[in-house]
Short mmCIF file of N, CA and C in Angstrom, two decimals:
data_model
loop_
_atom_site.label_atom_id
_atom_site.label_comp_id
_atom_site.label_asym_id
_atom_site.label_seq_id
_atom_site.Cartn_x
_atom_site.Cartn_y
_atom_site.Cartn_z
N VAL A 1 10.71 56.58 9.91
CA VAL A 1 11.33 55.29 9.62
C VAL A 1 12.60 55.51 8.82
N GLN A 2 13.66 54.88 9.27
CA GLN A 2 14.92 55.03 8.57
C GLN A 2 15.72 53.74 8.65
N LEU A 3 16.31 53.36 7.51
CA LEU A 3 17.25 52.25 7.47
C LEU A 3 18.59 52.83 7.07
N GLN A 4 19.60 52.53 7.86
CA GLN A 4 20.93 53.07 7.61
C GLN A 4 21.86 51.92 7.29
N ALA A 5 22.30 51.87 6.02
CA ALA A 5 23.22 50.82 5.59
C ALA A 5 24.65 51.32 5.65
N SER A 6 25.55 50.44 6.01
CA SER A 6 26.96 50.79 6.07
C SER A 6 27.81 49.54 5.89
N GLY A 7 29.12 49.75 5.74
CA GLY A 7 30.04 48.63 5.68
C GLY A 7 30.63 48.34 4.32
N GLY A 8 30.19 49.04 3.30
CA GLY A 8 30.74 48.80 1.98
C GLY A 8 32.19 49.23 1.89
N GLY A 9 32.81 48.85 0.80
CA GLY A 9 34.21 49.21 0.59
C GLY A 9 34.78 48.51 -0.61
N SER A 10 36.08 48.59 -0.73
CA SER A 10 36.78 47.97 -1.85
C SER A 10 37.65 46.83 -1.34
N VAL A 11 37.50 45.68 -1.96
CA VAL A 11 38.29 44.51 -1.58
C VAL A 11 38.74 43.77 -2.84
N GLN A 12 39.73 42.95 -2.68
CA GLN A 12 40.15 42.08 -3.78
C GLN A 12 39.31 40.82 -3.78
N ALA A 13 39.27 40.19 -4.93
CA ALA A 13 38.53 38.93 -5.04
C ALA A 13 39.01 37.95 -3.98
N GLY A 14 38.06 37.27 -3.37
CA GLY A 14 38.37 36.35 -2.29
C GLY A 14 38.27 36.98 -0.91
N GLY A 15 38.15 38.28 -0.87
CA GLY A 15 38.06 38.97 0.40
C GLY A 15 36.66 38.94 0.99
N SER A 16 36.52 39.61 2.13
CA SER A 16 35.27 39.61 2.86
C SER A 16 34.88 41.02 3.27
N LEU A 17 33.58 41.22 3.41
CA LEU A 17 33.03 42.45 3.95
C LEU A 17 31.78 42.10 4.75
N ARG A 18 31.47 42.93 5.72
CA ARG A 18 30.21 42.78 6.44
C ARG A 18 29.44 44.08 6.36
N LEU A 19 28.25 43.98 5.81
CA LEU A 19 27.36 45.13 5.73
C LEU A 19 26.42 45.13 6.92
N SER A 20 26.04 46.32 7.34
CA SER A 20 25.10 46.47 8.44
C SER A 20 23.93 47.33 7.98
N CYS A 21 22.78 47.04 8.53
CA CYS A 21 21.57 47.83 8.25
C CYS A 21 20.87 48.03 9.59
N THR A 22 20.92 49.26 10.09
CA THR A 22 20.33 49.59 11.39
C THR A 22 19.06 50.39 11.17
N ALA A 23 18.02 50.00 11.86
CA ALA A 23 16.72 50.62 11.68
C ALA A 23 16.36 51.52 12.84
N SER A 24 15.65 52.58 12.52
CA SER A 24 15.02 53.42 13.52
C SER A 24 13.59 53.66 13.09
N GLY A 25 12.69 53.61 14.05
CA GLY A 25 11.29 53.82 13.72
C GLY A 25 10.54 52.56 13.35
N LEU A 26 11.24 51.44 13.28
CA LEU A 26 10.58 50.17 13.07
C LEU A 26 11.43 49.08 13.71
N THR A 27 10.78 47.98 14.03
CA THR A 27 11.46 46.86 14.67
C THR A 27 11.71 45.78 13.64
N LEU A 28 12.98 45.59 13.29
CA LEU A 28 13.31 44.71 12.17
C LEU A 28 12.85 43.27 12.38
N SER A 29 12.76 42.84 13.61
CA SER A 29 12.36 41.45 13.84
C SER A 29 10.91 41.19 13.43
N THR A 30 10.15 42.24 13.21
CA THR A 30 8.76 42.09 12.78
C THR A 30 8.59 42.35 11.30
N TYR A 31 9.70 42.48 10.58
CA TYR A 31 9.72 42.72 9.14
C TYR A 31 10.55 41.66 8.44
N ALA A 32 10.17 41.36 7.22
CA ALA A 32 11.11 40.67 6.35
C ALA A 32 12.16 41.71 5.97
N THR A 33 13.43 41.36 6.16
CA THR A 33 14.50 42.31 5.87
C THR A 33 15.45 41.70 4.86
N GLY A 34 15.65 42.40 3.79
CA GLY A 34 16.44 41.85 2.71
C GLY A 34 17.56 42.76 2.27
N TRP A 35 18.44 42.18 1.50
CA TRP A 35 19.50 42.91 0.82
C TRP A 35 19.31 42.75 -0.68
N PHE A 36 19.40 43.84 -1.37
CA PHE A 36 19.34 43.87 -2.82
C PHE A 36 20.60 44.57 -3.31
N ARG A 37 20.91 44.41 -4.56
CA ARG A 37 22.07 45.09 -5.11
C ARG A 37 21.79 45.55 -6.53
N GLN A 38 22.51 46.58 -6.90
CA GLN A 38 22.35 47.11 -8.26
C GLN A 38 23.71 47.46 -8.81
N ALA A 39 24.09 46.76 -9.85
CA ALA A 39 25.34 47.02 -10.53
C ALA A 39 25.11 48.08 -11.61
N PRO A 40 26.16 48.79 -12.02
CA PRO A 40 26.00 49.83 -13.05
C PRO A 40 25.34 49.28 -14.31
N GLY A 41 24.31 49.97 -14.75
CA GLY A 41 23.64 49.57 -15.98
C GLY A 41 22.72 48.38 -15.86
N LYS A 42 22.53 47.90 -14.63
CA LYS A 42 21.68 46.73 -14.44
C LYS A 42 20.54 47.05 -13.49
N GLU A 43 19.54 46.20 -13.51
CA GLU A 43 18.42 46.36 -12.61
C GLU A 43 18.78 45.90 -11.19
N ARG A 44 18.04 46.42 -10.23
CA ARG A 44 18.24 46.00 -8.86
C ARG A 44 17.83 44.53 -8.73
N GLU A 45 18.66 43.75 -8.05
CA GLU A 45 18.37 42.33 -7.93
C GLU A 45 18.40 41.88 -6.48
N PHE A 46 17.63 40.85 -6.23
CA PHE A 46 17.55 40.25 -4.91
C PHE A 46 18.86 39.54 -4.58
N VAL A 47 19.29 39.69 -3.32
CA VAL A 47 20.47 38.98 -2.84
C VAL A 47 20.07 37.97 -1.76
N THR A 48 19.41 38.45 -0.72
CA THR A 48 19.02 37.59 0.39
C THR A 48 17.95 38.28 1.21
N THR A 49 17.18 37.50 1.93
CA THR A 49 16.22 38.07 2.85
C THR A 49 16.02 37.15 4.03
N MET A 50 15.64 37.74 5.14
CA MET A 50 15.31 36.99 6.34
C MET A 50 13.89 37.36 6.73
N ARG A 51 13.09 36.36 6.97
CA ARG A 51 11.70 36.61 7.35
C ARG A 51 11.62 37.05 8.81
N GLU A 52 10.42 37.48 9.19
CA GLU A 52 10.19 37.95 10.54
C GLU A 52 10.45 36.85 11.58
N SER A 53 10.72 37.27 12.79
CA SER A 53 10.93 36.29 13.87
C SER A 53 9.73 35.37 14.01
N GLY A 54 8.54 35.93 13.82
CA GLY A 54 7.32 35.14 13.92
C GLY A 54 7.16 34.12 12.81
N ARG A 55 8.00 34.21 11.80
CA ARG A 55 8.00 33.23 10.72
C ARG A 55 9.34 32.50 10.70
N SER A 56 9.85 32.28 11.89
CA SER A 56 11.06 31.47 12.08
C SER A 56 12.33 32.08 11.50
N SER A 57 12.26 33.35 11.14
CA SER A 57 13.46 34.03 10.60
C SER A 57 14.07 33.25 9.45
N THR A 58 13.25 32.61 8.67
CA THR A 58 13.73 31.82 7.54
C THR A 58 14.52 32.71 6.58
N THR A 59 15.59 32.16 6.05
CA THR A 59 16.43 32.93 5.14
C THR A 59 16.38 32.36 3.73
N TYR A 60 16.57 33.25 2.79
CA TYR A 60 16.58 32.89 1.37
C TYR A 60 17.74 33.62 0.70
N TYR A 61 18.35 32.97 -0.27
CA TYR A 61 19.50 33.54 -0.97
C TYR A 61 19.36 33.31 -2.47
N ARG A 62 19.90 34.25 -3.22
CA ARG A 62 20.01 33.98 -4.66
C ARG A 62 21.09 32.92 -4.84
N ASP A 63 20.98 32.14 -5.86
CA ASP A 63 21.86 31.00 -6.04
C ASP A 63 23.33 31.38 -6.08
N SER A 64 23.63 32.49 -6.70
CA SER A 64 25.04 32.85 -6.91
C SER A 64 25.77 33.25 -5.63
N VAL A 65 25.04 33.47 -4.54
CA VAL A 65 25.70 33.86 -3.29
C VAL A 65 25.59 32.79 -2.21
N LYS A 66 24.85 31.74 -2.50
CA LYS A 66 24.70 30.66 -1.51
C LYS A 66 26.06 30.09 -1.14
N GLY A 67 26.27 29.91 0.15
CA GLY A 67 27.55 29.38 0.62
C GLY A 67 28.61 30.44 0.81
N ARG A 68 28.36 31.65 0.32
CA ARG A 68 29.34 32.74 0.46
C ARG A 68 28.79 33.88 1.33
N PHE A 69 27.51 34.16 1.22
CA PHE A 69 26.89 35.25 1.95
C PHE A 69 26.00 34.69 3.06
N THR A 70 25.95 35.41 4.17
CA THR A 70 25.09 35.02 5.29
C THR A 70 24.38 36.24 5.85
N ILE A 71 23.07 36.17 5.93
CA ILE A 71 22.30 37.24 6.55
C ILE A 71 22.01 36.86 7.99
N SER A 72 22.07 37.84 8.87
CA SER A 72 21.78 37.60 10.28
C SER A 72 21.16 38.85 10.87
N ARG A 73 20.59 38.68 12.05
CA ARG A 73 19.92 39.82 12.69
C ARG A 73 20.23 39.83 14.17
N ASP A 74 20.51 41.01 14.68
CA ASP A 74 20.69 41.24 16.12
C ASP A 74 19.51 42.06 16.59
N ASN A 75 18.57 41.40 17.24
CA ASN A 75 17.34 42.09 17.65
C ASN A 75 17.63 43.19 18.68
N ALA A 76 18.58 42.96 19.54
CA ALA A 76 18.90 43.95 20.56
C ALA A 76 19.42 45.25 19.95
N LYS A 77 20.11 45.12 18.83
CA LYS A 77 20.66 46.30 18.14
C LYS A 77 19.77 46.76 17.00
N ASN A 78 18.69 46.02 16.76
CA ASN A 78 17.77 46.35 15.66
C ASN A 78 18.55 46.51 14.35
N THR A 79 19.40 45.55 14.11
CA THR A 79 20.33 45.61 12.99
C THR A 79 20.37 44.27 12.27
N VAL A 80 20.42 44.34 10.95
CA VAL A 80 20.60 43.16 10.13
C VAL A 80 21.97 43.26 9.47
N TYR A 81 22.64 42.12 9.37
CA TYR A 81 23.98 42.08 8.81
C TYR A 81 23.99 41.22 7.54
N LEU A 82 24.93 41.53 6.68
CA LEU A 82 25.21 40.67 5.53
C LEU A 82 26.70 40.41 5.52
N GLN A 83 27.06 39.20 5.91
CA GLN A 83 28.45 38.78 5.86
C GLN A 83 28.73 38.22 4.49
N MET A 84 29.70 38.81 3.81
CA MET A 84 30.02 38.41 2.44
C MET A 84 31.45 37.89 2.42
N ASN A 85 31.60 36.63 2.09
CA ASN A 85 32.91 36.00 2.02
C ASN A 85 33.20 35.57 0.59
N ASN A 86 34.46 35.34 0.32
CA ASN A 86 34.88 34.89 -1.01
C ASN A 86 34.25 35.76 -2.09
N LEU A 87 34.40 37.04 -1.94
CA LEU A 87 33.78 37.98 -2.88
C LEU A 87 34.37 37.84 -4.27
N LYS A 88 33.54 38.06 -5.25
CA LYS A 88 33.93 37.97 -6.65
C LYS A 88 33.69 39.30 -7.34
N PRO A 89 34.40 39.57 -8.41
CA PRO A 89 34.17 40.85 -9.13
C PRO A 89 32.71 41.06 -9.51
N GLU A 90 32.01 40.00 -9.81
CA GLU A 90 30.59 40.14 -10.20
C GLU A 90 29.69 40.51 -9.03
N ASP A 91 30.23 40.55 -7.81
CA ASP A 91 29.47 41.01 -6.66
C ASP A 91 29.51 42.54 -6.54
N THR A 92 30.30 43.17 -7.37
CA THR A 92 30.41 44.63 -7.33
C THR A 92 29.06 45.28 -7.62
N ALA A 93 28.62 46.13 -6.71
CA ALA A 93 27.31 46.77 -6.84
C ALA A 93 27.10 47.70 -5.65
N VAL A 94 26.05 48.49 -5.75
CA VAL A 94 25.54 49.20 -4.58
C VAL A 94 24.56 48.26 -3.90
N TYR A 95 24.77 48.06 -2.62
CA TYR A 95 23.92 47.15 -1.85
C TYR A 95 22.93 47.97 -1.02
N TYR A 96 21.68 47.55 -1.07
CA TYR A 96 20.61 48.23 -0.35
C TYR A 96 19.94 47.25 0.61
N CYS A 97 19.63 47.73 1.80
CA CYS A 97 18.78 46.93 2.66
C CYS A 97 17.34 47.44 2.54
N ALA A 98 16.42 46.54 2.78
CA ALA A 98 15.01 46.88 2.66
C ALA A 98 14.21 46.07 3.66
N ALA A 99 13.08 46.61 4.08
CA ALA A 99 12.25 45.92 5.06
C ALA A 99 10.79 46.08 4.68
N GLN A 100 10.04 45.02 4.89
CA GLN A 100 8.62 45.05 4.57
C GLN A 100 7.90 44.01 5.40
N ARG A 101 6.70 44.35 5.81
CA ARG A 101 5.86 43.39 6.52
C ARG A 101 4.91 42.70 5.56
N GLY A 102 4.49 41.54 5.97
CA GLY A 102 3.36 40.89 5.31
C GLY A 102 3.64 40.25 3.97
N LEU A 103 4.92 40.07 3.63
CA LEU A 103 5.21 39.45 2.34
C LEU A 103 5.07 37.94 2.42
N ILE A 104 4.48 37.39 1.38
CA ILE A 104 4.43 35.93 1.29
C ILE A 104 5.72 35.44 0.65
N VAL A 105 5.96 34.16 0.76
CA VAL A 105 7.24 33.62 0.32
C VAL A 105 7.53 33.97 -1.14
N SER A 106 6.54 33.86 -1.97
CA SER A 106 6.75 34.10 -3.40
C SER A 106 7.05 35.56 -3.72
N SER A 107 6.85 36.46 -2.76
CA SER A 107 7.07 37.89 -2.99
C SER A 107 8.36 38.41 -2.37
N LEU A 108 9.05 37.57 -1.63
CA LEU A 108 10.21 38.04 -0.88
C LEU A 108 11.33 38.58 -1.76
N GLN A 109 11.41 38.12 -3.00
CA GLN A 109 12.49 38.53 -3.87
C GLN A 109 12.14 39.72 -4.75
N SER A 110 10.94 40.27 -4.56
CA SER A 110 10.47 41.36 -5.41
C SER A 110 10.80 42.70 -4.77
N ALA A 111 11.77 43.40 -5.33
CA ALA A 111 12.18 44.68 -4.77
C ALA A 111 11.03 45.68 -4.73
N SER A 112 10.16 45.62 -5.71
CA SER A 112 9.07 46.60 -5.82
C SER A 112 8.07 46.51 -4.67
N LEU A 113 8.08 45.39 -3.94
CA LEU A 113 7.13 45.21 -2.85
C LEU A 113 7.66 45.70 -1.50
N TYR A 114 8.92 46.07 -1.45
CA TYR A 114 9.51 46.58 -0.20
C TYR A 114 9.32 48.10 -0.18
N GLN A 115 8.79 48.60 0.91
CA GLN A 115 8.51 50.03 1.00
C GLN A 115 9.56 50.80 1.81
N ASN A 116 10.36 50.11 2.57
CA ASN A 116 11.35 50.76 3.42
C ASN A 116 12.75 50.41 2.93
N TRP A 117 13.52 51.43 2.57
CA TRP A 117 14.83 51.21 1.97
C TRP A 117 15.91 52.03 2.67
N GLY A 118 17.09 51.43 2.74
CA GLY A 118 18.27 52.17 3.15
C GLY A 118 18.86 52.91 1.97
N GLN A 119 19.91 53.67 2.21
CA GLN A 119 20.46 54.56 1.19
C GLN A 119 21.45 53.88 0.27
N GLY A 120 21.88 52.67 0.56
CA GLY A 120 22.82 51.98 -0.31
C GLY A 120 24.26 52.17 0.14
N THR A 121 25.03 51.13 -0.02
CA THR A 121 26.45 51.18 0.29
C THR A 121 27.19 50.44 -0.82
N LEU A 122 28.28 51.03 -1.31
CA LEU A 122 28.98 50.53 -2.48
C LEU A 122 29.98 49.45 -2.10
N VAL A 123 29.91 48.34 -2.80
CA VAL A 123 30.87 47.25 -2.67
C VAL A 123 31.59 47.09 -4.00
N THR A 124 32.91 47.19 -3.97
CA THR A 124 33.72 47.05 -5.17
C THR A 124 34.70 45.91 -4.96
N VAL A 125 34.65 44.94 -5.86
CA VAL A 125 35.54 43.78 -5.76
C VAL A 125 36.43 43.77 -7.00
N SER A 126 37.71 43.84 -6.78
CA SER A 126 38.65 43.85 -7.89
C SER A 126 39.28 42.47 -8.07
N SER A 127 39.62 42.19 -9.31
CA SER A 127 40.19 40.86 -9.63
C SER A 127 41.70 40.86 -9.46
#
């Protein structure tokens, strides 16, 4: 099982980036797939997640990214995307994708419950 995250980079505030998370060894549409981020000196935090196709692919976002970030999934490519618009300096972090089956709604934001992780991709937003 492998999750490969990519797409990070450096942008100015107000810019956009799209992150990708491609899976091998598992079918993302049968997993809750989320994005988490970790800024220097801070704990890893929930950004967004999409539930399994069998659970209507419902999406959830942390409040600070609502309206700016969008998670999506391409089942044919077994890839989940994170479109990030209107980026702010406080979005600077290493972004990780993660996948887990069987999570209930109240657990979707808990990084410790995800067993499958990508390697992280750095997003730097300058003011």
